[in-house]
Amino acid sequence: MNTLHARDLACSPCEKAHAVELVRLWHSRLPNCQNGPWQFAFKAHKDGVTYAVALWNNPSARCLPSHWLELRRMACSPDAPRFTASMFLGWMARFFKLNYRDREKMISYQDLQVHKGTIYKAAGWAVEYISKPRIRDRSKPRAGTTRSYRSDMNGVVPAGAGKARWSKYL
């Protein structure tokens, strides 16, 4: 039996529902994933088997430019070949650079409690901001409105963890 390598995988856009389904199965920290509003969904695959998926949208932070792209979720199967994640990031960067010239930058947030950022570093991304851990009180309505906060669908521990924002210019 031949060993599967990351370089053997094909990468392509995929149905958003397919990516959401596999994020729910494979994501290490944030498996509870909404069905939308994803602008882009991708998969890394071979012979009909998907080994990694990614979901992209405009940045969730309202203070960031809307023409940037934020990798909101990426997940790899437990049997994905070594280096799949960084190879997949590189492929998606080339895809956006070639097909979406109006997009200036890609960003993603690393959970500092459970990840080291190795995949971003290997794919040529750079850390541009590190936040401190925080506790959010979302038990009351937002100030100045009757609207409630969005729920922490994956729990308060991941939501309160410190984050590193990684970026790569296209």
PDB file of C-alpha atoms in Angstrom:
ATOM      1  CA  MET A   1       0.000   0.000   0.000  1.00  0.00           C
ATOM      2  CA  ASN A   2       1.337   3.426  -0.941  1.00  0.00           C
ATOM      3  CA  THR A   3       1.456   6.122   1.679  1.00  0.00           C
ATOM      4  CA  LEU A   4      -0.743   9.109   0.945  1.00  0.00           C
ATOM      5  CA  HIS A   5       1.059  12.485   0.990  1.00  0.00           C
ATOM      6  CA  ALA A   6      -0.405  15.980   1.189  1.00  0.00           C
ATOM      7  CA  ARG A   7       1.020  16.722  -2.272  1.00  0.00           C
ATOM      8  CA  ASP A   8      -1.192  13.905  -3.636  1.00  0.00           C
ATOM      9  CA  LEU A   9      -4.386  15.721  -2.642  1.00  0.00           C
ATOM     10  CA  ALA A  10      -6.413  17.875  -4.990  1.00  0.00           C
ATOM     11  CA  CYS A  11      -7.950  21.064  -3.632  1.00  0.00           C
ATOM     12  CA  SER A  12     -11.142  22.595  -4.945  1.00  0.00           C
ATOM     13  CA  PRO A  13     -14.203  24.610  -4.021  1.00  0.00           C
ATOM     14  CA  CYS A  14     -16.961  22.451  -2.567  1.00  0.00           C
ATOM     15  CA  GLU A  15     -20.546  22.648  -1.418  1.00  0.00           C
ATOM     16  CA  LYS A  16     -20.827  24.687   1.769  1.00  0.00           C
ATOM     17  CA  ALA A  17     -23.027  22.033   3.386  1.00  0.00           C
ATOM     18  CA  HIS A  18     -20.277  19.421   2.817  1.00  0.00           C
ATOM     19  CA  ALA A  19     -17.685  21.603   4.551  1.00  0.00           C
ATOM     20  CA  VAL A  20     -20.030  22.433   7.457  1.00  0.00           C
ATOM     21  CA  GLU A  21     -20.825  18.741   7.972  1.00  0.00           C
ATOM     22  CA  LEU A  22     -17.146  17.779   8.153  1.00  0.00           C
ATOM     23  CA  VAL A  23     -16.228  20.738  10.402  1.00  0.00           C
ATOM     24  CA  ARG A  24     -18.856  19.422  12.813  1.00  0.00           C
ATOM     25  CA  LEU A  25     -17.148  16.027  12.768  1.00  0.00           C
ATOM     26  CA  TRP A  26     -13.486  17.048  12.803  1.00  0.00           C
ATOM     27  CA  HIS A  27     -12.913  20.506  14.313  1.00  0.00           C
ATOM     28  CA  SER A  28     -10.775  20.265  17.447  1.00  0.00           C
ATOM     29  CA  ARG A  29     -12.256  23.186  19.353  1.00  0.00           C
ATOM     30  CA  LEU A  30     -15.255  24.714  17.556  1.00  0.00           C
ATOM     31  CA  PRO A  31     -17.299  21.867  16.050  1.00  0.00           C
ATOM     32  CA  ASN A  32     -20.630  23.650  16.465  1.00  0.00           C
ATOM     33  CA  CYS A  33     -20.735  25.551  13.228  1.00  0.00           C
ATOM     34  CA  GLN A  34     -23.532  27.565  11.688  1.00  0.00           C
ATOM     35  CA  ASN A  35     -24.828  26.703   8.217  1.00  0.00           C
ATOM     36  CA  GLY A  36     -23.950  30.137   6.838  1.00  0.00           C
ATOM     37  CA  PRO A  37     -23.251  32.875   5.753  1.00  0.00           C
ATOM     38  CA  TRP A  38     -20.174  31.363   4.122  1.00  0.00           C
ATOM     39  CA  GLN A  39     -18.809  33.024   0.989  1.00  0.00           C
ATOM     40  CA  PHE A  40     -16.370  30.218   0.150  1.00  0.00           C
ATOM     41  CA  ALA A  41     -16.009  26.530   0.997  1.00  0.00           C
ATOM     42  CA  PHE A  42     -13.108  24.298  -0.034  1.00  0.00           C
ATOM     43  CA  LYS A  43     -11.984  20.712   0.327  1.00  0.00           C
ATOM     44  CA  ALA A  44      -8.717  18.800  -0.008  1.00  0.00           C
ATOM     45  CA  HIS A  45      -9.497  15.383  -1.439  1.00  0.00           C
ATOM     46  CA  LYS A  46      -8.369  12.286  -3.323  1.00  0.00           C
ATOM     47  CA  ASP A  47     -10.347   9.495  -4.961  1.00  0.00           C
ATOM     48  CA  GLY A  48     -13.665  10.744  -3.606  1.00  0.00           C
ATOM     49  CA  VAL A  49     -12.422  11.017  -0.016  1.00  0.00           C
ATOM     50  CA  THR A  50     -12.247  14.439   1.660  1.00  0.00           C
ATOM     51  CA  TYR A  51      -9.327  14.994   4.046  1.00  0.00           C
ATOM     52  CA  ALA A  52      -9.731  18.682   4.919  1.00  0.00           C
ATOM     53  CA  VAL A  53     -12.347  21.419   4.601  1.00  0.00           C
ATOM     54  CA  ALA A  54     -12.372  25.190   5.073  1.00  0.00           C
ATOM     55  CA  LEU A  55     -15.035  27.895   5.361  1.00  0.00           C
ATOM     56  CA  TRP A  56     -14.349  31.558   4.565  1.00  0.00           C
ATOM     57  CA  ASN A  57     -16.308  34.769   4.944  1.00  0.00           C
ATOM     58  CA  ASN A  58     -15.683  38.470   5.385  1.00  0.00           C
ATOM     59  CA  PRO A  59     -14.117  39.342   8.789  1.00  0.00           C
ATOM     60  CA  SER A  60     -16.377  38.936  11.809  1.00  0.00           C
ATOM     61  CA  ALA A  61     -14.838  41.994  13.509  1.00  0.00           C
ATOM     62  CA  ARG A  62     -16.735  45.002  12.192  1.00  0.00           C
ATOM     63  CA  CYS A  63     -13.658  47.195  12.498  1.00  0.00           C
ATOM     64  CA  LEU A  64     -11.785  45.202   9.824  1.00  0.00           C
ATOM     65  CA  PRO A  65     -12.175  45.884   6.089  1.00  0.00           C
ATOM     66  CA  SER A  66     -14.932  43.858   4.442  1.00  0.00           C
ATOM     67  CA  HIS A  67     -12.753  43.079   1.395  1.00  0.00           C
ATOM     68  CA  TRP A  68     -10.458  40.941   3.551  1.00  0.00           C
ATOM     69  CA  LEU A  69     -11.145  37.220   3.874  1.00  0.00           C
ATOM     70  CA  GLU A  70     -11.391  35.436   7.204  1.00  0.00           C
ATOM     71  CA  LEU A  71     -10.834  31.709   7.524  1.00  0.00           C
ATOM     72  CA  ARG A  72     -13.590  30.973  10.022  1.00  0.00           C
ATOM     73  CA  ARG A  73     -13.226  27.207  10.208  1.00  0.00           C
ATOM     74  CA  MET A  74     -10.745  24.682   8.894  1.00  0.00           C
ATOM     75  CA  ALA A  75     -10.691  21.040   9.900  1.00  0.00           C
ATOM     76  CA  CYS A  76      -8.706  17.990   8.839  1.00  0.00           C
ATOM     77  CA  SER A  77      -9.759  14.369   9.134  1.00  0.00           C
ATOM     78  CA  PRO A  78      -7.841  12.244  11.641  1.00  0.00           C
ATOM     79  CA  ASP A  79      -6.345  10.257   8.761  1.00  0.00           C
ATOM     80  CA  ALA A  80      -5.252  13.275   6.693  1.00  0.00           C
ATOM     81  CA  PRO A  81      -1.639  13.075   5.536  1.00  0.00           C
ATOM     82  CA  ARG A  82       1.015  15.086   7.380  1.00  0.00           C
ATOM     83  CA  PHE A  83       1.273  18.699   6.238  1.00  0.00           C
ATOM     84  CA  THR A  84      -2.264  18.709   4.770  1.00  0.00           C
ATOM     85  CA  ALA A  85      -3.307  21.838   6.684  1.00  0.00           C
ATOM     86  CA  SER A  86      -0.399  24.055   5.601  1.00  0.00           C
ATOM     87  CA  MET A  87      -0.549  22.754   2.009  1.00  0.00           C
ATOM     88  CA  PHE A  88      -4.297  23.484   1.960  1.00  0.00           C
ATOM     89  CA  LEU A  89      -3.714  27.041   3.253  1.00  0.00           C
ATOM     90  CA  GLY A  90      -1.175  27.624   0.496  1.00  0.00           C
ATOM     91  CA  TRP A  91      -3.525  26.332  -2.176  1.00  0.00           C
ATOM     92  CA  MET A  92      -6.389  28.571  -0.953  1.00  0.00           C
ATOM     93  CA  ALA A  93      -4.084  31.629  -0.930  1.00  0.00           C
ATOM     94  CA  ARG A  94      -3.135  30.951  -4.554  1.00  0.00           C
ATOM     95  CA  PHE A  95      -6.802  30.420  -5.477  1.00  0.00           C
ATOM     96  CA  PHE A  96      -7.851  33.762  -3.977  1.00  0.00           C
ATOM     97  CA  LYS A  97      -4.887  35.619  -5.473  1.00  0.00           C
ATOM     98  CA  LEU A  98      -5.704  34.282  -8.933  1.00  0.00           C
ATOM     99  CA  ASN A  99      -9.507  34.533  -8.830  1.00  0.00           C
ATOM    100  CA  TYR A 100     -10.320  37.372  -6.407  1.00  0.00           C
ATOM    101  CA  ARG A 101      -7.891  40.206  -7.044  1.00  0.00           C
ATOM    102  CA  ASP A 102     -10.100  42.627  -5.073  1.00  0.00           C
ATOM    103  CA  ARG A 103      -9.345  40.702  -1.862  1.00  0.00           C
ATOM    104  CA  GLU A 104      -6.293  42.190  -0.199  1.00  0.00           C
ATOM    105  CA  LYS A 105      -5.617  39.977   2.764  1.00  0.00           C
ATOM    106  CA  MET A 106      -6.497  36.704   4.474  1.00  0.00           C
ATOM    107  CA  ILE A 107      -6.804  36.429   8.253  1.00  0.00           C
ATOM    108  CA  SER A 108      -7.462  33.645  10.732  1.00  0.00           C
ATOM    109  CA  TYR A 109      -7.576  33.334  14.500  1.00  0.00           C
ATOM    110  CA  GLN A 110      -5.610  30.706  16.407  1.00  0.00           C
ATOM    111  CA  ASP A 111      -6.840  29.588  19.839  1.00  0.00           C
ATOM    112  CA  LEU A 112      -3.765  29.995  22.068  1.00  0.00           C
ATOM    113  CA  GLN A 113      -4.960  27.433  24.621  1.00  0.00           C
ATOM    114  CA  VAL A 114      -4.858  24.485  22.237  1.00  0.00           C
ATOM    115  CA  HIS A 115      -2.920  25.342  19.075  1.00  0.00           C
ATOM    116  CA  LYS A 116       0.612  26.529  18.306  1.00  0.00           C
ATOM    117  CA  GLY A 117       0.115  28.211  14.914  1.00  0.00           C
ATOM    118  CA  THR A 118       2.458  25.791  13.167  1.00  0.00           C
ATOM    119  CA  ILE A 119       0.272  25.478  10.070  1.00  0.00           C
ATOM    120  CA  TYR A 120       0.107  29.245   9.547  1.00  0.00           C
ATOM    121  CA  LYS A 121       3.839  29.688  10.005  1.00  0.00           C
ATOM    122  CA  ALA A 122       4.548  26.852   7.557  1.00  0.00           C
ATOM    123  CA  ALA A 123       2.221  28.458   5.002  1.00  0.00           C
ATOM    124  CA  GLY A 124       3.957  31.852   5.223  1.00  0.00           C
ATOM    125  CA  TRP A 125       1.422  33.697   7.362  1.00  0.00           C
ATOM    126  CA  ALA A 126       2.468  36.199  10.054  1.00  0.00           C
ATOM    127  CA  VAL A 127       1.089  36.986  13.514  1.00  0.00           C
ATOM    128  CA  GLU A 128      -0.274  40.525  13.563  1.00  0.00           C
ATOM    129  CA  TYR A 129      -2.156  40.647  16.868  1.00  0.00           C
ATOM    130  CA  ILE A 130      -2.443  38.648  20.088  1.00  0.00           C
ATOM    131  CA  SER A 131      -5.402  39.081  22.423  1.00  0.00           C
ATOM    132  CA  LYS A 132      -5.530  38.241  26.102  1.00  0.00           C
ATOM    133  CA  PRO A 133      -7.982  35.702  27.492  1.00  0.00           C
ATOM    134  CA  ARG A 134     -11.251  37.271  28.611  1.00  0.00           C
ATOM    135  CA  ILE A 135     -14.479  36.391  30.312  1.00  0.00           C
ATOM    136  CA  ARG A 136     -17.586  37.642  28.594  1.00  0.00           C
ATOM    137  CA  ASP A 137     -20.815  38.167  30.491  1.00  0.00           C
ATOM    138  CA  ARG A 138     -23.475  37.452  27.926  1.00  0.00           C
ATOM    139  CA  SER A 139     -26.248  36.827  30.432  1.00  0.00           C
ATOM    140  CA  LYS A 140     -27.795  40.300  30.000  1.00  0.00           C
ATOM    141  CA  PRO A 141     -29.014  42.102  26.854  1.00  0.00           C
ATOM    142  CA  ARG A 142     -26.542  44.335  25.062  1.00  0.00           C
ATOM    143  CA  ALA A 143     -26.248  47.871  26.399  1.00  0.00           C
ATOM    144  CA  GLY A 144     -28.566  50.301  24.625  1.00  0.00           C
ATOM    145  CA  THR A 145     -30.696  47.619  22.964  1.00  0.00           C
ATOM    146  CA  THR A 146     -33.094  44.823  23.775  1.00  0.00           C
ATOM    147  CA  ARG A 147     -31.144  42.376  21.604  1.00  0.00           C
ATOM    148  CA  SER A 148     -29.279  39.568  23.283  1.00  0.00           C
ATOM    149  CA  TYR A 149     -25.699  38.632  22.494  1.00  0.00           C
ATOM    150  CA  ARG A 150     -25.040  35.747  20.181  1.00  0.00           C
ATOM    151  CA  SER A 151     -24.614  32.556  22.128  1.00  0.00           C
ATOM    152  CA  ASP A 152     -21.242  30.940  22.624  1.00  0.00           C
ATOM    153  CA  MET A 153     -22.313  27.862  20.700  1.00  0.00           C
ATOM    154  CA  ASN A 154     -19.094  26.011  21.569  1.00  0.00           C
ATOM    155  CA  GLY A 155     -19.027  27.097  25.224  1.00  0.00           C
ATOM    156  CA  VAL A 156     -17.433  29.893  27.201  1.00  0.00           C
ATOM    157  CA  VAL A 157     -13.963  28.312  27.420  1.00  0.00           C
ATOM    158  CA  PRO A 158     -13.115  28.576  23.684  1.00  0.00           C
ATOM    159  CA  ALA A 159     -14.866  31.954  23.417  1.00  0.00           C
ATOM    160  CA  GLY A 160     -12.774  33.381  26.249  1.00  0.00           C
ATOM    161  CA  ALA A 161      -9.407  31.968  25.183  1.00  0.00           C
ATOM    162  CA  GLY A 162      -6.633  34.261  24.019  1.00  0.00           C
ATOM    163  CA  LYS A 163      -6.301  34.412  20.253  1.00  0.00           C
ATOM    164  CA  ALA A 164      -3.527  35.162  17.785  1.00  0.00           C
ATOM    165  CA  ARG A 165      -4.609  36.790  14.554  1.00  0.00           C
ATOM    166  CA  TRP A 166      -2.538  35.506  11.649  1.00  0.00           C
ATOM    167  CA  SER A 167      -2.554  37.169   8.256  1.00  0.00           C
ATOM    168  CA  LYS A 168      -1.245  36.839   4.734  1.00  0.00           C
ATOM    169  CA  TYR A 169      -1.395  39.463   2.005  1.00  0.00           C
ATOM    170  CA  LEU A 170      -2.577  38.254  -1.370  1.00  0.00           C
TER     171      LEU A 170
END
